[in-house]
Amino acid sequence: MELHKNSTKRLANGIEMPRIGLGVYKMTEPDITLQAISTALDNGYRHIDTASFYANEKEVGEAVRNSKLAREDIFITTKVWNTDQGYDQTLKAFEKSLELLGLEYVDLYLTHWPIKETYVDTYRAIERLYEEKLIRATGVSNHHQHHLEAIAAKANIQPMVNQIECHPRLTQVDLRQYCAEKEIAITSWSPLARGGLLEEPILQEISSKYGKSPAHAIIRWHLQSDLIVIPKSITPSRIIDNLDVFDFELSAEDMKRIDALNLNERTGMDPDNLKF
Ligand code: NDP
């Protein structure tokens, strides 16, 4: 697979989703957030991953407008939060997100977590937003196979993306396999395990062989695994550096060594055991 800065993943409906994006969770200080997103857009990112829960949709929209880029050249994902779920509530929450973003449409809208009583109805509302052309692609986040099956039983349009926690300590092989069969693209959240993998000796050894950093090796592992990846950084130099992953390729053997770091270890919650 030939990968470059502008590589995209074609979703089931033909929409092209940039394979690398900036995650903006825990960016709460407006000026710093705006600066981080602008740095990303100025340096080649074309995909921003936000959520109503992150309380920075306003800054995301502002950075998009401040950039000299055409709206259609930037891919924006946002998510409906747990307390806003259900059919009518999701439609309302979307309207609020759109208003905060100050945009006319969102590229991808996701159910943030599968809240037992509401996630199927939440996804029905996302389907409606798609039919109304207010979003370009439908999706979910933190959905296990059984959640996706429950949605599939009711939906006319299957989710095109599932955003899940995924990194070398949690490789999610079975869920990835199921999603590949159903043409559901995977986005990896906490792709660097929230920074917790950067001291891992095997990753240090592998990355140094290529003259790269552990962060580069991990991001490259996601990309070569056909995963969409959204590393977060508030630090301008890291934002730029995380995109510097297109001048090397991990060998098949190194990919296997990274796969073998899996411990099924989560940094976040298990979607079947939510503590909300
Ligand atoms: P990441 O795995 O992306 O790690 C972010 C941490 O790594 C930050 O502390 C950052 O520091 C640090 N970091 C980033 N790049 C480098 C680098 N090159 N060298 C050293 N340190 C680095 O964690 P996130 O949890 O933020 O996940 C990424 C995105 O995924 C989120 O921002 C969000 O968009 C999404 N997400 C979605 C969830 C969901 O439920 N759907 C849940 C969690 C995240 P610093 O910022 O200080 O530079």
mmCIF file of C-alpha atoms and ligand atoms in Angstrom:
data_model
loop_
_atom_site.group_PDB
_atom_site.id
_atom_site.type_symbol
_atom_site.label_atom_id
_atom_site.label_comp_id
_atom_site.label_asym_id
_atom_site.label_seq_id
_atom_site.Cartn_x
_atom_site.Cartn_y
_atom_site.Cartn_z
ATOM 1 C CA MET A 1 0.000 0.000 0.000
ATOM 2 C CA GLU A 2 1.540 3.311 -1.156
ATOM 3 C CA LEU A 3 0.985 5.812 1.663
ATOM 4 C CA HIS A 4 1.469 9.563 1.567
ATOM 5 C CA LYS A 5 0.352 12.636 3.508
ATOM 6 C CA ASN A 6 -2.883 12.913 1.524
ATOM 7 C CA SER A 7 -3.762 9.209 1.565
ATOM 8 C CA THR A 8 -7.413 8.483 2.156
ATOM 9 C CA LYS A 9 -9.509 5.481 3.049
ATOM 10 C CA ARG A 10 -12.506 4.970 0.787
ATOM 11 C CA LEU A 11 -15.602 4.417 2.919
ATOM 12 C CA ALA A 12 -18.444 2.078 1.936
ATOM 13 C CA ASN A 13 -20.344 4.951 0.288
ATOM 14 C CA GLY A 14 -17.312 6.082 -1.765
ATOM 15 C CA ILE A 15 -16.396 9.062 0.452
ATOM 16 C CA GLU A 16 -12.639 9.493 0.905
ATOM 17 C CA MET A 17 -11.573 9.876 4.546
ATOM 18 C CA PRO A 18 -8.036 11.132 5.285
ATOM 19 C CA ARG A 19 -6.033 8.359 6.919
ATOM 20 C CA ILE A 20 -4.417 10.668 9.431
ATOM 21 C CA GLY A 21 -6.126 13.350 11.467
ATOM 22 C CA LEU A 22 -5.629 15.469 14.556
ATOM 23 C CA GLY A 23 -7.455 14.321 17.698
ATOM 24 C CA VAL A 24 -8.514 17.245 19.882
ATOM 25 C CA TYR A 25 -9.647 15.593 23.134
ATOM 26 C CA LYS A 26 -8.580 17.538 26.263
ATOM 27 C CA MET A 27 -7.883 20.688 24.287
ATOM 28 C CA THR A 28 -9.895 23.067 26.379
ATOM 29 C CA GLU A 29 -8.082 26.387 26.441
ATOM 30 C CA PRO A 30 -9.570 28.217 23.402
ATOM 31 C CA ASP A 31 -6.478 30.118 22.184
ATOM 32 C CA ILE A 32 -4.140 27.149 22.511
ATOM 33 C CA THR A 33 -6.705 24.870 20.876
ATOM 34 C CA LEU A 34 -7.146 27.252 17.975
ATOM 35 C CA GLN A 35 -3.396 27.487 17.547
ATOM 36 C CA ALA A 36 -2.981 23.696 17.607
ATOM 37 C CA ILE A 37 -5.672 23.088 14.991
ATOM 38 C CA SER A 38 -4.383 25.922 12.793
ATOM 39 C CA THR A 39 -0.851 24.477 13.030
ATOM 40 C CA ALA A 40 -2.239 21.136 11.903
ATOM 41 C CA LEU A 41 -4.166 22.571 8.950
ATOM 42 C CA ASP A 42 -1.231 24.773 7.897
ATOM 43 C CA ASN A 43 1.075 21.764 7.889
ATOM 44 C CA GLY A 44 -0.970 19.305 5.907
ATOM 45 C CA TYR A 45 -3.582 17.750 8.202
ATOM 46 C CA ARG A 46 -6.949 17.580 6.481
ATOM 47 C CA HIS A 47 -8.922 15.761 9.170
ATOM 48 C CA ILE A 48 -9.931 16.881 12.670
ATOM 49 C CA ASP A 49 -11.583 14.580 15.215
ATOM 50 C CA THR A 50 -13.709 16.384 17.787
ATOM 51 C CA ALA A 51 -16.846 15.643 19.870
ATOM 52 C CA SER A 52 -19.462 17.698 21.660
ATOM 53 C CA PHE A 53 -17.965 16.292 24.870
ATOM 54 C CA TYR A 54 -14.592 17.912 24.138
ATOM 55 C CA ALA A 55 -16.213 21.371 24.317
ATOM 56 C CA ASN A 56 -14.077 22.716 21.478
ATOM 57 C CA GLU A 57 -16.310 22.446 18.400
ATOM 58 C CA LYS A 58 -16.393 26.246 18.257
ATOM 59 C CA GLU A 59 -12.587 26.417 17.956
ATOM 60 C CA VAL A 60 -12.561 23.631 15.368
ATOM 61 C CA GLY A 61 -14.975 25.599 13.179
ATOM 62 C CA GLU A 62 -13.031 28.795 13.690
ATOM 63 C CA ALA A 63 -9.748 27.152 12.673
ATOM 64 C CA VAL A 64 -11.412 25.750 9.548
ATOM 65 C CA ARG A 65 -12.670 29.198 8.582
ATOM 66 C CA ASN A 66 -9.318 30.844 9.394
ATOM 67 C CA SER A 67 -7.469 28.401 7.160
ATOM 68 C CA LYS A 68 -7.193 29.204 3.496
ATOM 69 C CA LEU A 69 -8.524 25.770 2.676
ATOM 70 C CA ALA A 70 -11.803 25.030 0.956
ATOM 71 C CA ARG A 71 -14.341 23.457 3.297
ATOM 72 C CA GLU A 72 -14.573 20.372 1.076
ATOM 73 C CA ASP A 73 -10.843 19.765 1.514
ATOM 74 C CA ILE A 74 -11.179 19.256 5.278
ATOM 75 C CA PHE A 75 -12.783 16.235 6.929
ATOM 76 C CA ILE A 76 -14.536 16.977 10.228
ATOM 77 C CA THR A 77 -15.752 14.271 12.595
ATOM 78 C CA THR A 78 -17.862 14.990 15.661
ATOM 79 C CA LYS A 79 -19.834 12.787 18.059
ATOM 80 C CA VAL A 80 -23.075 12.752 20.021
ATOM 81 C CA TRP A 81 -22.449 12.509 23.759
ATOM 82 C CA ASN A 82 -24.023 9.864 26.000
ATOM 83 C CA THR A 83 -26.524 12.095 27.777
ATOM 84 C CA ASP A 84 -27.827 13.408 24.426
ATOM 85 C CA GLN A 85 -28.626 10.028 22.931
ATOM 86 C CA GLY A 86 -31.957 8.727 21.620
ATOM 87 C CA TYR A 87 -33.608 9.616 18.315
ATOM 88 C CA ASP A 88 -34.962 13.131 18.944
ATOM 89 C CA GLN A 89 -32.175 14.102 21.338
ATOM 90 C CA THR A 90 -29.516 13.127 18.801
ATOM 91 C CA LEU A 91 -31.119 15.296 16.131
ATOM 92 C CA LYS A 92 -31.112 18.191 18.596
ATOM 93 C CA ALA A 93 -27.524 17.532 19.674
ATOM 94 C CA PHE A 94 -26.421 17.498 16.056
ATOM 95 C CA GLU A 95 -28.067 20.853 15.437
ATOM 96 C CA LYS A 96 -26.154 22.280 18.404
ATOM 97 C CA SER A 97 -22.840 20.822 17.188
ATOM 98 C CA LEU A 98 -23.409 22.241 13.732
ATOM 99 C CA GLU A 99 -24.161 25.635 15.208
ATOM 100 C CA LEU A 100 -21.039 25.593 17.402
ATOM 101 C CA LEU A 101 -18.911 24.452 14.487
ATOM 102 C CA GLY A 102 -20.505 27.132 12.322
ATOM 103 C CA LEU A 103 -20.511 24.711 9.405
ATOM 104 C CA GLU A 104 -23.202 23.661 6.962
ATOM 105 C CA TYR A 105 -22.432 19.975 7.222
ATOM 106 C CA VAL A 106 -20.247 17.519 9.086
ATOM 107 C CA ASP A 107 -18.256 14.847 7.264
ATOM 108 C CA LEU A 108 -18.765 12.089 9.822
ATOM 109 C CA TYR A 109 -21.078 11.896 12.825
ATOM 110 C CA LEU A 110 -20.610 9.193 15.455
ATOM 111 C CA THR A 111 -22.399 7.786 18.486
ATOM 112 C CA HIS A 112 -19.704 8.414 21.113
ATOM 113 C CA TRP A 113 -20.414 5.340 23.295
ATOM 114 C CA PRO A 114 -23.075 2.614 22.952
ATOM 115 C CA ILE A 115 -25.440 3.521 25.774
ATOM 116 C CA LYS A 116 -27.463 0.340 26.193
ATOM 117 C CA GLU A 117 -30.956 1.789 26.124
ATOM 118 C CA THR A 118 -30.412 4.276 23.317
ATOM 119 C CA TYR A 119 -27.587 3.421 20.910
ATOM 120 C CA VAL A 120 -29.799 1.781 18.276
ATOM 121 C CA ASP A 121 -32.162 4.777 18.167
ATOM 122 C CA THR A 122 -29.200 7.138 18.216
ATOM 123 C CA TYR A 123 -27.867 5.479 15.097
ATOM 124 C CA ARG A 124 -31.324 5.739 13.442
ATOM 125 C CA ALA A 125 -31.077 9.500 13.916
ATOM 126 C CA ILE A 126 -27.590 9.478 12.378
ATOM 127 C CA GLU A 127 -29.062 7.652 9.368
ATOM 128 C CA ARG A 128 -31.669 10.377 9.051
ATOM 129 C CA LEU A 129 -28.993 13.099 9.133
ATOM 130 C CA TYR A 130 -27.236 11.229 6.337
ATOM 131 C CA GLU A 131 -30.426 11.023 4.278
ATOM 132 C CA GLU A 132 -30.876 14.759 4.783
ATOM 133 C CA LYS A 133 -27.305 15.282 3.532
ATOM 134 C CA LEU A 134 -26.235 17.026 6.731
ATOM 135 C CA ILE A 135 -23.460 14.480 7.173
ATOM 136 C CA ARG A 136 -21.396 12.801 4.452
ATOM 137 C CA ALA A 137 -20.865 9.513 6.285
ATOM 138 C CA THR A 138 -22.393 7.634 9.211
ATOM 139 C CA GLY A 139 -20.582 5.930 12.018
ATOM 140 C CA VAL A 140 -20.298 4.839 15.611
ATOM 141 C CA SER A 141 -17.605 4.708 18.252
ATOM 142 C CA ASN A 142 -16.717 2.146 20.889
ATOM 143 C CA HIS A 143 -19.106 -0.417 19.414
ATOM 144 C CA HIS A 144 -18.335 -4.104 19.867
ATOM 145 C CA GLN A 145 -19.444 -6.653 17.273
ATOM 146 C CA HIS A 146 -22.719 -7.332 19.124
ATOM 147 C CA HIS A 147 -23.584 -3.610 19.080
ATOM 148 C CA LEU A 148 -22.910 -3.487 15.343
ATOM 149 C CA GLU A 149 -25.083 -6.566 14.830
ATOM 150 C CA ALA A 150 -27.965 -4.993 16.754
ATOM 151 C CA ILE A 151 -27.680 -1.890 14.572
ATOM 152 C CA ALA A 152 -27.421 -3.980 11.385
ATOM 153 C CA ALA A 153 -30.728 -5.665 12.246
ATOM 154 C CA LYS A 154 -32.527 -2.292 12.194
ATOM 155 C CA ALA A 155 -30.573 -0.014 9.874
ATOM 156 C CA ASN A 156 -30.984 0.630 6.148
ATOM 157 C CA ILE A 157 -27.544 2.218 5.922
ATOM 158 C CA GLN A 158 -24.811 0.391 7.788
ATOM 159 C CA PRO A 159 -22.265 2.407 9.817
ATOM 160 C CA MET A 160 -19.309 3.283 7.612
ATOM 161 C CA VAL A 161 -16.835 3.853 10.457
ATOM 162 C CA ASN A 162 -16.282 2.456 13.949
ATOM 163 C CA GLN A 163 -13.877 4.537 16.055
ATOM 164 C CA ILE A 164 -12.353 2.303 18.720
ATOM 165 C CA GLU A 165 -9.472 2.311 21.143
ATOM 166 C CA CYS A 166 -6.665 0.653 19.228
ATOM 167 C CA HIS A 167 -2.859 0.635 19.616
ATOM 168 C CA PRO A 168 -0.106 -1.966 19.943
ATOM 169 C CA ARG A 169 -1.286 -2.916 23.478
ATOM 170 C CA LEU A 170 -4.887 -3.356 22.282
ATOM 171 C CA THR A 171 -4.838 -4.529 18.689
ATOM 172 C CA GLN A 172 -8.539 -5.537 18.493
ATOM 173 C CA VAL A 173 -7.866 -8.175 15.852
ATOM 174 C CA ASP A 174 -11.300 -9.880 15.968
ATOM 175 C CA LEU A 175 -13.306 -6.645 15.833
ATOM 176 C CA ARG A 176 -11.104 -5.332 13.014
ATOM 177 C CA GLN A 177 -11.658 -8.543 11.071
ATOM 178 C CA TYR A 178 -15.439 -8.338 11.530
ATOM 179 C CA CYS A 179 -15.479 -4.663 10.493
ATOM 180 C CA ALA A 180 -13.350 -5.377 7.405
ATOM 181 C CA GLU A 181 -15.866 -8.021 6.325
ATOM 182 C CA LYS A 182 -18.718 -5.511 6.746
ATOM 183 C CA GLU A 183 -16.842 -2.646 5.010
ATOM 184 C CA ILE A 184 -16.732 -0.633 8.242
ATOM 185 C CA ALA A 185 -13.526 1.405 8.377
ATOM 186 C CA ILE A 186 -11.749 1.586 11.724
ATOM 187 C CA THR A 187 -10.385 4.752 13.293
ATOM 188 C CA SER A 188 -7.936 4.147 16.147
ATOM 189 C CA TRP A 189 -8.449 6.367 19.167
ATOM 190 C CA SER A 190 -5.627 6.871 21.681
ATOM 191 C CA PRO A 191 -3.352 5.540 18.938
ATOM 192 C CA LEU A 192 -0.268 6.273 21.089
ATOM 193 C CA ALA A 193 -1.974 4.757 24.161
ATOM 194 C CA ARG A 194 -2.106 8.346 25.459
ATOM 195 C CA GLY A 195 1.680 8.572 25.203
ATOM 196 C CA GLY A 196 2.116 5.443 27.348
ATOM 197 C CA LEU A 197 3.858 3.439 24.631
ATOM 198 C CA LEU A 198 6.619 5.865 23.766
ATOM 199 C CA GLU A 199 9.106 4.327 26.230
ATOM 200 C CA GLU A 200 8.398 0.748 25.128
ATOM 201 C CA PRO A 201 11.856 -0.803 24.437
ATOM 202 C CA ILE A 202 10.799 -2.839 21.380
ATOM 203 C CA LEU A 203 9.227 0.235 19.800
ATOM 204 C CA GLN A 204 12.341 2.233 20.603
ATOM 205 C CA GLU A 205 14.527 -0.420 19.021
ATOM 206 C CA ILE A 206 12.373 -0.771 15.893
ATOM 207 C CA SER A 207 11.957 2.973 15.339
ATOM 208 C CA SER A 208 15.668 3.745 15.792
ATOM 209 C CA LYS A 209 16.499 1.259 13.014
ATOM 210 C CA TYR A 210 14.615 3.533 10.607
ATOM 211 C CA GLY A 211 16.000 6.726 12.158
ATOM 212 C CA LYS A 212 12.514 7.568 13.437
ATOM 213 C CA SER A 213 10.851 8.031 16.859
ATOM 214 C CA PRO A 214 8.596 5.511 18.654
ATOM 215 C CA ALA A 215 5.628 7.819 17.900
ATOM 216 C CA HIS A 216 6.463 7.585 14.182
ATOM 217 C CA ALA A 217 6.701 3.786 14.333
ATOM 218 C CA ILE A 218 3.338 3.523 16.106
ATOM 219 C CA ILE A 219 1.569 5.886 13.706
ATOM 220 C CA ARG A 220 3.078 4.002 10.801
ATOM 221 C CA TRP A 221 1.897 0.669 12.312
ATOM 222 C CA HIS A 222 -1.683 2.025 12.324
ATOM 223 C CA LEU A 223 -1.434 3.239 8.742
ATOM 224 C CA GLN A 224 0.111 0.009 7.437
ATOM 225 C CA SER A 225 -2.606 -1.920 9.325
ATOM 226 C CA ASP A 226 -5.271 -0.098 7.258
ATOM 227 C CA LEU A 227 -6.398 1.880 10.309
ATOM 228 C CA ILE A 228 -7.308 5.571 10.243
ATOM 229 C CA VAL A 229 -5.265 7.290 12.940
ATOM 230 C CA ILE A 230 -5.906 10.461 14.953
ATOM 231 C CA PRO A 231 -2.964 11.208 17.280
ATOM 232 C CA LYS A 232 -3.605 14.126 19.601
ATOM 233 C CA SER A 233 -1.073 16.741 20.488
ATOM 234 C CA ILE A 234 -1.378 20.280 21.727
ATOM 235 C CA THR A 235 2.330 20.867 21.068
ATOM 236 C CA PRO A 236 2.951 22.488 17.658
ATOM 237 C CA SER A 237 6.305 20.715 17.083
ATOM 238 C CA ARG A 238 4.726 17.302 17.830
ATOM 239 C CA ILE A 239 1.701 18.032 15.657
ATOM 240 C CA ILE A 240 4.046 18.649 12.737
ATOM 241 C CA ASP A 241 6.353 15.760 13.653
ATOM 242 C CA ASN A 242 3.499 13.211 13.849
ATOM 243 C CA LEU A 243 2.912 13.737 10.137
ATOM 244 C CA ASP A 244 6.503 12.873 9.287
ATOM 245 C CA VAL A 245 5.746 9.196 8.740
ATOM 246 C CA PHE A 246 5.794 8.907 4.973
ATOM 247 C CA ASP A 247 9.515 8.487 4.312
ATOM 248 C CA PHE A 248 9.870 4.954 5.665
ATOM 249 C CA GLU A 249 8.011 1.667 5.694
ATOM 250 C CA LEU A 250 7.947 -0.885 8.514
ATOM 251 C CA SER A 251 8.982 -4.321 7.293
ATOM 252 C CA ALA A 252 6.514 -7.217 7.541
ATOM 253 C CA GLU A 253 8.649 -8.637 10.341
ATOM 254 C CA ASP A 254 8.574 -5.381 12.340
ATOM 255 C CA MET A 255 4.805 -5.133 11.813
ATOM 256 C CA LYS A 256 4.503 -8.626 13.350
ATOM 257 C CA ARG A 257 6.733 -7.672 16.287
ATOM 258 C CA ILE A 258 4.519 -4.672 16.986
ATOM 259 C CA ASP A 259 1.370 -6.815 16.625
ATOM 260 C CA ALA A 260 2.878 -9.126 19.241
ATOM 261 C CA LEU A 261 2.951 -6.308 21.833
ATOM 262 C CA ASN A 262 -0.798 -6.796 22.261
ATOM 263 C CA LEU A 263 -1.938 -7.390 25.853
ATOM 264 C CA ASN A 264 -5.630 -6.564 25.327
ATOM 265 C CA GLU A 265 -4.928 -3.656 27.646
ATOM 266 C CA ARG A 266 -7.260 -0.666 27.558
ATOM 267 C CA THR A 267 -6.479 2.893 28.612
ATOM 268 C CA GLY A 268 -10.208 3.681 28.549
ATOM 269 C CA MET A 269 -13.428 1.901 29.429
ATOM 270 C CA ASP A 270 -14.698 -1.361 28.028
ATOM 271 C CA PRO A 271 -17.885 -0.490 26.096
ATOM 272 C CA ASP A 272 -19.617 -3.457 27.786
ATOM 273 C CA ASN A 273 -18.852 -2.102 31.210
ATOM 274 C CA LEU A 274 -19.485 1.617 31.034
ATOM 275 C CA LYS A 275 -19.302 3.702 34.180
ATOM 276 C CA PHE A 276 -21.291 6.697 33.028
HETATM 277 P P1 NDP B 1 -3.064 9.749 22.005
HETATM 278 O O1 NDP B 1 -2.781 8.290 22.024
HETATM 279 O O2 NDP B 1 -3.212 10.441 20.719
HETATM 280 O O3 NDP B 1 -1.919 10.446 22.883
HETATM 281 C C1 NDP B 1 -1.933 11.808 23.168
HETATM 282 C C2 NDP B 1 -0.779 12.080 24.142
HETATM 283 O O4 NDP B 1 0.462 11.794 23.504
HETATM 284 C C3 NDP B 1 -0.736 13.519 24.583
HETATM 285 O O5 NDP B 1 -0.332 13.514 25.939
HETATM 286 C C4 NDP B 1 0.353 14.137 23.705
HETATM 287 O O6 NDP B 1 1.013 15.184 24.392
HETATM 288 C C5 NDP B 1 1.290 12.961 23.513
HETATM 289 N N1 NDP B 1 1.981 12.986 22.216
HETATM 290 C C6 NDP B 1 1.439 13.145 20.989
HETATM 291 N N2 NDP B 1 2.382 13.085 20.032
HETATM 292 C C7 NDP B 1 3.558 12.903 20.664
HETATM 293 C C8 NDP B 1 4.897 12.788 20.222
HETATM 294 N N3 NDP B 1 5.213 12.838 18.925
HETATM 295 N N4 NDP B 1 5.874 12.601 21.155
HETATM 296 C C9 NDP B 1 5.578 12.543 22.468
HETATM 297 N N5 NDP B 1 4.315 12.648 22.951
HETATM 298 C C10 NDP B 1 3.317 12.832 22.059
HETATM 299 O O7 NDP B 1 -4.331 9.957 22.972
HETATM 300 P P2 NDP B 1 -5.797 10.553 22.910
HETATM 301 O O8 NDP B 1 -6.514 9.891 24.022
HETATM 302 O O9 NDP B 1 -5.842 12.006 22.862
HETATM 303 O O10 NDP B 1 -6.413 9.978 21.544
HETATM 304 C C11 NDP B 1 -6.357 10.659 20.302
HETATM 305 C C12 NDP B 1 -7.722 11.145 19.875
HETATM 306 O O11 NDP B 1 -8.648 10.064 19.809
HETATM 307 C C13 NDP B 1 -8.385 12.108 20.864
HETATM 308 O O12 NDP B 1 -7.815 13.387 20.864
HETATM 309 C C14 NDP B 1 -9.808 12.053 20.378
HETATM 310 O O13 NDP B 1 -9.967 12.830 19.217
HETATM 311 C C15 NDP B 1 -9.956 10.562 20.089
HETATM 312 N N6 NDP B 1 -10.530 9.820 21.241
HETATM 313 C C16 NDP B 1 -11.770 9.251 21.060
HETATM 314 C C17 NDP B 1 -12.359 8.550 22.067
HETATM 315 C C18 NDP B 1 -13.685 7.940 21.851
HETATM 316 O O14 NDP B 1 -14.306 7.479 22.826
HETATM 317 N N7 NDP B 1 -14.193 7.910 20.629
HETATM 318 C C19 NDP B 1 -11.719 8.379 23.398
HETATM 319 C C20 NDP B 1 -10.404 8.986 23.465
HETATM 320 C C21 NDP B 1 -9.845 9.656 22.418
HETATM 321 P P3 NDP B 1 0.775 16.762 24.142
HETATM 322 O O15 NDP B 1 -0.655 16.976 23.744
HETATM 323 O O16 NDP B 1 1.105 17.345 25.473
HETATM 324 O O17 NDP B 1 1.738 17.178 23.078
#
